[in-house]
Coordinates of C-alpha atoms in Angstrom, one line a residue:
M502 CA -25.4 -10.9 2.2
E503 CA -24.3 -8.7 -0.7
A504 CA -20.7 -8.8 -2.3
F505 CA -19.1 -6.4 -4.6
Y506 CA -17.4 -7.9 -7.7
I507 CA -15.2 -6.7 -10.4
T508 CA -16.5 -9.0 -13.1
A509 CA -14.4 -7.9 -16.1
P510 CA -12.3 -4.9 -17.1
G511 CA -14.4 -1.9 -16.5
E512 CA -17.4 -3.9 -15.1
T513 CA -18.7 -4.3 -11.7
E514 CA -21.8 -5.9 -10.1
F515 CA -23.2 -6.9 -6.7
R516 CA -24.1 -10.6 -6.1
S517 CA -25.8 -12.4 -3.2
L518 CA -23.8 -14.8 -1.2
A519 CA -24.5 -17.0 1.7
E520 CA -23.1 -15.8 5.0
P521 CA -19.8 -17.5 6.1
R522 CA -19.2 -19.2 9.3
P523 CA -16.0 -19.1 11.3
G524 CA -13.9 -22.2 11.8
P525 CA -12.3 -23.1 15.1
E526 CA -9.3 -21.0 14.5
E527 CA -11.1 -18.2 12.5
V528 CA -13.0 -14.9 13.3
L529 CA -16.0 -13.7 11.4
L530 CA -15.5 -10.0 10.6
E531 CA -17.9 -7.3 9.4
P532 CA -15.9 -4.8 7.4
R533 CA -16.5 -1.2 8.2
L534 CA -14.1 0.6 5.9
I535 CA -12.3 -0.8 2.8
G536 CA -9.5 1.2 1.1
L537 CA -9.3 1.0 -2.7
C538 CA -5.7 1.0 -4.0
G539 CA -3.8 1.0 -7.1
T540 CA -4.0 -2.8 -7.3
D541 CA -7.9 -2.5 -7.4
L542 CA -7.7 0.2 -10.0
S543 CA -5.4 -2.1 -12.1
T544 CA -7.9 -4.9 -11.7
Y545 CA -10.7 -2.6 -12.7
R546 CA -8.7 -1.5 -15.8
G547 CA -7.8 -5.1 -16.8
K548 CA -4.1 -4.5 -16.2
N549 CA -3.6 -6.8 -13.2
P550 CA -2.0 -10.1 -14.4
L551 CA -2.5 -11.7 -11.0
V552 CA -6.3 -11.5 -11.1
A553 CA -8.9 -13.9 -12.5
Y554 CA -12.5 -12.5 -12.9
P555 CA -14.8 -12.3 -11.2
R556 CA -13.1 -11.1 -8.1
I557 CA -14.2 -9.5 -4.8
P558 CA -11.7 -6.7 -4.0
G559 CA -10.7 -5.5 -0.6
H560 CA -7.4 -5.9 1.4
E561 CA -7.1 -2.6 3.1
I562 CA -9.4 -3.3 6.0
A563 CA -11.0 -1.8 9.0
A564 CA -13.4 -4.2 10.6
A565 CA -15.3 -5.4 13.6
I566 CA -15.2 -8.9 15.1
V567 CA -18.7 -10.4 14.9
E568 CA -17.9 -14.0 16.2
A569 CA -14.9 -16.0 17.1
G570 CA -14.2 -19.8 16.7
C571 CA -13.7 -22.0 19.6
D572 CA -10.0 -22.0 19.5
V573 CA -9.5 -18.3 19.1
P574 CA -7.8 -16.4 22.1
A575 CA -10.4 -14.7 24.3
H576 CA -9.0 -11.2 23.8
L577 CA -10.3 -11.2 20.2
R578 CA -13.9 -10.6 21.4
P579 CA -16.9 -9.5 19.5
G580 CA -17.1 -5.8 18.7
L581 CA -13.3 -5.2 18.8
H582 CA -12.1 -3.1 15.8
V583 CA -9.3 -4.7 13.9
T584 CA -7.3 -4.7 10.7
V585 CA -6.0 -7.6 8.9
Y586 CA -2.8 -9.0 7.3
P587 CA -4.3 -9.9 3.8
N588 CA -1.5 -12.0 2.6
T589 CA -0.7 -15.8 2.8
F590 CA 2.6 -17.7 2.6
C591 CA 3.6 -21.2 1.9
G592 CA 6.5 -21.7 4.3
A593 CA 8.5 -23.7 1.8
C594 CA 9.7 -21.5 -1.1
A595 CA 13.0 -19.7 -1.2
S596 CA 11.6 -16.5 0.1
C597 CA 9.9 -18.2 3.1
R598 CA 13.0 -20.2 3.9
R599 CA 15.0 -17.0 4.1
G600 CA 12.5 -15.6 6.6
R601 CA 11.0 -13.1 3.9
A602 CA 7.5 -14.5 3.6
N603 CA 6.3 -11.2 2.3
A604 CA 7.7 -12.2 -1.0
C605 CA 6.3 -15.8 -0.9
K606 CA 6.4 -17.3 -4.4
F607 CA 2.8 -18.6 -3.8
N608 CA 1.3 -15.7 -1.8
Q609 CA -2.4 -15.2 -2.2
T610 CA -3.6 -11.7 -1.3
L611 CA -7.2 -10.9 -0.3
G612 CA -8.9 -9.2 -3.3
V613 CA -6.2 -10.2 -5.7
Q614 CA -5.5 -14.0 -6.1
R615 CA -8.5 -14.8 -3.8
D616 CA -11.7 -13.0 -2.9
G617 CA -11.3 -10.0 -0.6
A618 CA -13.2 -8.3 2.1
M619 CA -15.9 -6.2 0.2
A620 CA -18.9 -8.3 1.4
G621 CA -21.2 -8.0 4.3
L622 CA -19.1 -10.6 6.3
F623 CA -15.9 -12.6 5.7
T624 CA -13.8 -14.9 7.7
I625 CA -10.0 -14.8 8.4
P626 CA -7.6 -16.9 10.6
W627 CA -7.3 -15.2 14.0
R628 CA -3.5 -15.0 13.6
K629 CA -4.0 -12.6 10.6
V630 CA -6.0 -10.2 12.9
V631 CA -4.3 -7.0 14.3
E632 CA -5.9 -5.1 17.0
A633 CA -5.2 -1.4 17.7
P634 CA -8.1 -0.2 19.8
H635 CA -6.6 3.2 20.1
L636 CA -6.9 3.9 16.4
S637 CA -9.9 5.1 14.5
L638 CA -11.4 3.1 11.8
R639 CA -10.0 5.5 9.2
E640 CA -6.5 5.0 10.7
L641 CA -7.0 1.2 10.8
A642 CA -7.9 1.2 7.1
L643 CA -4.7 3.0 6.2
V644 CA -2.4 0.7 8.1
E645 CA -1.9 -1.9 5.2
P646 CA -1.0 0.5 2.5
L647 CA 1.3 2.7 4.7
A648 CA 3.0 -0.5 5.7
V649 CA 4.1 -1.1 2.1
G650 CA 5.9 2.2 2.3
F651 CA 7.4 1.4 5.7
H652 CA 8.8 -1.8 4.3
A653 CA 10.5 0.1 1.5
I654 CA 12.2 2.3 4.0
E655 CA 13.5 -0.9 5.9
R656 CA 14.7 -2.5 2.6
G657 CA 16.6 0.9 1.9
R658 CA 18.4 0.7 5.3
V659 CA 17.5 4.2 5.9
S660 CA 19.4 6.0 8.9
P661 CA 19.3 9.4 10.3
S662 CA 22.4 10.4 8.2
D663 CA 20.5 9.8 4.9
A664 CA 18.9 12.1 2.4
V665 CA 15.9 10.1 1.0
A666 CA 13.9 11.0 -2.1
V667 CA 10.5 9.5 -2.4
I668 CA 9.1 9.6 -6.0
G669 CA 5.3 9.5 -5.9
C670 CA 3.2 10.8 -3.1
G671 CA 0.3 8.4 -3.2
T672 CA -0.6 6.5 0.0
V673 CA 2.3 4.1 -0.3
G674 CA 4.8 6.9 -1.0
L675 CA 3.3 8.9 2.0
G676 CA 4.0 5.7 4.1
A677 CA 7.7 5.9 3.0
I678 CA 7.9 9.5 3.8
A679 CA 6.4 9.1 7.2
C680 CA 8.7 6.2 8.0
A681 CA 11.9 7.9 6.8
A682 CA 11.0 11.1 8.7
S683 CA 10.4 9.0 11.9
R684 CA 13.9 7.6 11.5
G685 CA 15.4 11.1 11.5
A686 CA 16.3 11.0 7.7
R687 CA 16.1 14.2 5.6
V688 CA 13.2 13.6 3.3
I689 CA 12.5 15.0 -0.2
A690 CA 9.1 14.4 -1.7
V691 CA 9.0 14.2 -5.5
D692 CA 5.7 14.3 -7.5
I693 CA 4.2 15.9 -10.5
D694 CA 1.2 17.1 -8.4
R695 CA 1.5 20.2 -6.2
E696 CA -1.4 19.1 -4.0
K697 CA 0.3 15.8 -3.3
L698 CA 3.5 17.5 -2.5
S699 CA 1.8 19.7 0.1
L700 CA 0.2 16.5 1.6
A701 CA 3.8 14.8 1.6
Q702 CA 5.1 17.7 3.7
Q703 CA 2.2 17.2 6.2
A704 CA 3.4 13.5 6.4
G705 CA 6.9 14.5 7.3
A706 CA 8.7 15.5 4.0
H707 CA 11.2 18.4 4.6
H708 CA 11.4 19.4 1.0
A709 CA 9.1 19.1 -2.0
V710 CA 10.3 19.1 -5.5
S711 CA 8.1 19.0 -8.7
S712 CA 9.1 16.4 -11.2
A713 CA 7.3 18.5 -13.8
E714 CA 9.9 21.3 -13.6
P715 CA 13.0 21.3 -15.7
S716 CA 15.0 22.3 -12.5
M717 CA 14.2 19.2 -10.6
H718 CA 17.7 17.6 -11.1
D719 CA 19.4 20.8 -10.0
E720 CA 17.0 21.2 -6.9
L721 CA 17.8 17.5 -5.8
L722 CA 21.6 18.3 -6.2
S723 CA 21.1 21.6 -4.2
L724 CA 19.3 19.8 -1.4
T725 CA 22.0 17.1 -1.1
E726 CA 25.2 19.1 -1.2
G727 CA 25.6 18.2 -5.0
L728 CA 25.7 14.4 -4.2
G729 CA 22.2 13.4 -4.9
P730 CA 19.9 11.4 -2.6
D731 CA 21.5 8.5 -0.6
V732 CA 18.2 6.6 -0.9
V733 CA 15.6 6.9 -3.7
V734 CA 12.3 5.2 -3.3
E735 CA 10.1 4.8 -6.4
A736 CA 6.4 4.6 -5.6
V737 CA 4.8 5.3 -8.9
G738 CA 5.5 2.4 -11.3
T739 CA 6.1 4.0 -14.8
P740 CA 9.2 3.6 -17.1
G741 CA 10.1 7.2 -16.6
T742 CA 10.0 7.1 -12.8
Y743 CA 12.1 3.8 -12.8
R744 CA 14.8 5.6 -14.9
L745 CA 14.5 8.7 -12.7
A746 CA 15.3 6.9 -9.6
I747 CA 18.5 5.4 -11.0
E748 CA 19.6 8.7 -12.6
E749 CA 19.2 10.8 -9.4
A750 CA 20.6 8.4 -6.8
A751 CA 23.9 9.3 -5.4
H752 CA 27.1 7.3 -6.2
T753 CA 26.9 4.0 -4.0
G754 CA 23.3 4.9 -3.0
R755 CA 20.3 2.7 -2.6
V756 CA 17.3 2.5 -5.0
V757 CA 14.1 0.8 -3.8
F758 CA 11.4 0.0 -6.3
I759 CA 7.8 -0.4 -5.0
G760 CA 5.8 0.6 -8.1
W761 CA 5.0 -2.3 -10.6
V762 CA 5.5 -1.1 -14.2
K763 CA 3.1 -2.9 -16.6
E764 CA 5.5 -2.7 -19.6
P765 CA 9.2 -3.2 -20.3
V766 CA 11.6 -0.5 -19.1
S767 CA 14.8 0.5 -20.9
F768 CA 17.8 1.6 -18.7
E769 CA 21.1 3.2 -19.2
T770 CA 22.8 0.3 -17.4
S771 CA 26.2 2.2 -16.9
F772 CA 24.5 3.9 -14.0
F773 CA 24.3 0.6 -12.2
V774 CA 28.0 -0.2 -12.4
H775 CA 29.5 3.3 -12.5
K776 CA 27.6 4.4 -9.4
E777 CA 27.8 0.9 -7.8
L778 CA 24.1 1.2 -6.8
D779 CA 22.2 -1.2 -4.5
I780 CA 19.0 -1.8 -6.5
L781 CA 16.3 -3.3 -4.3
G782 CA 12.8 -4.4 -4.7
A783 CA 10.1 -4.0 -2.0
R784 CA 7.0 -6.1 -1.9
N785 CA 4.3 -6.1 0.8
Y786 CA 5.6 -5.9 4.4
L787 CA 7.0 -8.2 7.1
N788 CA 6.8 -6.8 10.6
E789 CA 5.9 -3.3 9.7
F790 CA 2.2 -3.1 11.1
P791 CA 3.1 -2.4 14.7
T792 CA 5.5 0.4 13.5
V793 CA 2.8 2.0 11.4
I794 CA 0.4 1.7 14.1
G795 CA 2.8 3.5 16.6
V796 CA 3.3 6.4 14.1
L797 CA -0.4 6.8 13.6
A798 CA -1.0 6.7 17.4
K799 CA 1.2 9.7 17.7
G800 CA -1.2 11.7 15.8
G801 CA 1.2 13.4 13.3
F802 CA 0.1 11.7 10.1
P803 CA -2.6 13.7 8.0
V804 CA -5.1 10.9 8.0
D805 CA -8.1 13.1 6.8
A806 CA -6.1 14.9 4.2
A807 CA -4.8 11.6 2.8
I808 CA -8.3 10.3 2.1
S809 CA -9.5 11.8 -1.2
A810 CA -13.0 10.5 -1.1
T811 CA -15.4 8.2 0.7
A812 CA -18.1 6.2 -1.0
P813 CA -21.1 4.1 0.3
F814 CA -20.8 0.4 -0.5
A815 CA -23.6 0.8 -3.1
A816 CA -21.4 3.3 -5.1
A817 CA -18.2 1.3 -5.0
G818 CA -18.4 0.6 -8.8
D819 CA -18.9 4.4 -9.5
A820 CA -15.8 5.3 -7.3
L821 CA -13.7 3.0 -9.2
R822 CA -15.0 4.4 -12.5
R823 CA -14.4 8.0 -11.5
W824 CA -10.9 7.1 -10.3
S825 CA -10.0 5.3 -13.5
E826 CA -11.3 8.4 -15.5
S827 CA -9.4 10.8 -13.4
P828 CA -6.5 9.1 -11.6
R829 CA -4.6 12.3 -10.5
L830 CA -7.7 13.5 -8.5
F831 CA -7.5 10.7 -6.0
T832 CA -4.8 9.5 -3.4
K833 CA -7.1 7.2 -1.4
I834 CA -10.7 6.2 -1.7
L835 CA -12.4 4.7 1.3
V836 CA -15.7 2.6 0.9
E837 CA -18.0 2.7 3.9
M838 CA -19.3 -0.9 4.3
G839 CA -21.4 -0.2 7.4
A840 CA -21.8 1.9 10.4
V841 CA -18.7 4.2 10.5
E842 CA -17.6 5.9 13.8
P843 CA -15.3 8.8 13.9

């Protein structure tokens, strides 16, 4: 079978691999759609410190079960469309002992610390398989990245009384927007790109504010009775957006950081104390997959609009190159691995 590798910064190739066989508690999966995300882009650009080359990417997965091991429950039958929890956890580190295995010190994510799903077939423990037969393959491929945003809203303890500003309207930011809106919060989307702001409103944002405009601060105050947002979610990962989140949050507000800045960030730390902010990180997800699936099943999320481009498996390297050259043109790229159904 063929597998797609990122072999070095800016370099990709296909290699032949032997077909895997499932163990007693594993399923053999044929990937149908794989989403490329910012982590894959960082790997391609040589800016992901967690990756050793060569690496098979792929952790945003829509797949079909091909074969199940002898100890796999009978309901996980061949032909069933599924998505996958791509992370591992050790069960013994401080995070795992606190019941927060999403932040396991020794986590290994498909496509990052270990080879991912961009191959003809791959195996996975059956407990990592999530079925949602009422979702399309496109929707299944979006569950994992949206769950990252959903987890950030859980970390921010968002309630219906909150005004929530989400900085960055990529797929993860759209997840945060959709989740906050589903909780009844008033959601303000913030981005430099007008098209992404329009998409954010389709995902549930009540207001859209351009961070490119000098009036941004005044707009946020106007939309929050002069107080600032109760919760600010940062979903970009730049020094400027990290500072912006701290500066715009209301006094005693909550700031949730998802984006991973690849360089040191300087803060005016008096904001931390003077505002008495709750400053939180959000990594991966815990139990958010079912909630995401429920929101997608209701049909309100703009699935097709959120997908910027699709590419055949053979053109995966070209898709990464185009994204690297023009990052603002893309929100989500899906790679078609096999026969894709609507």
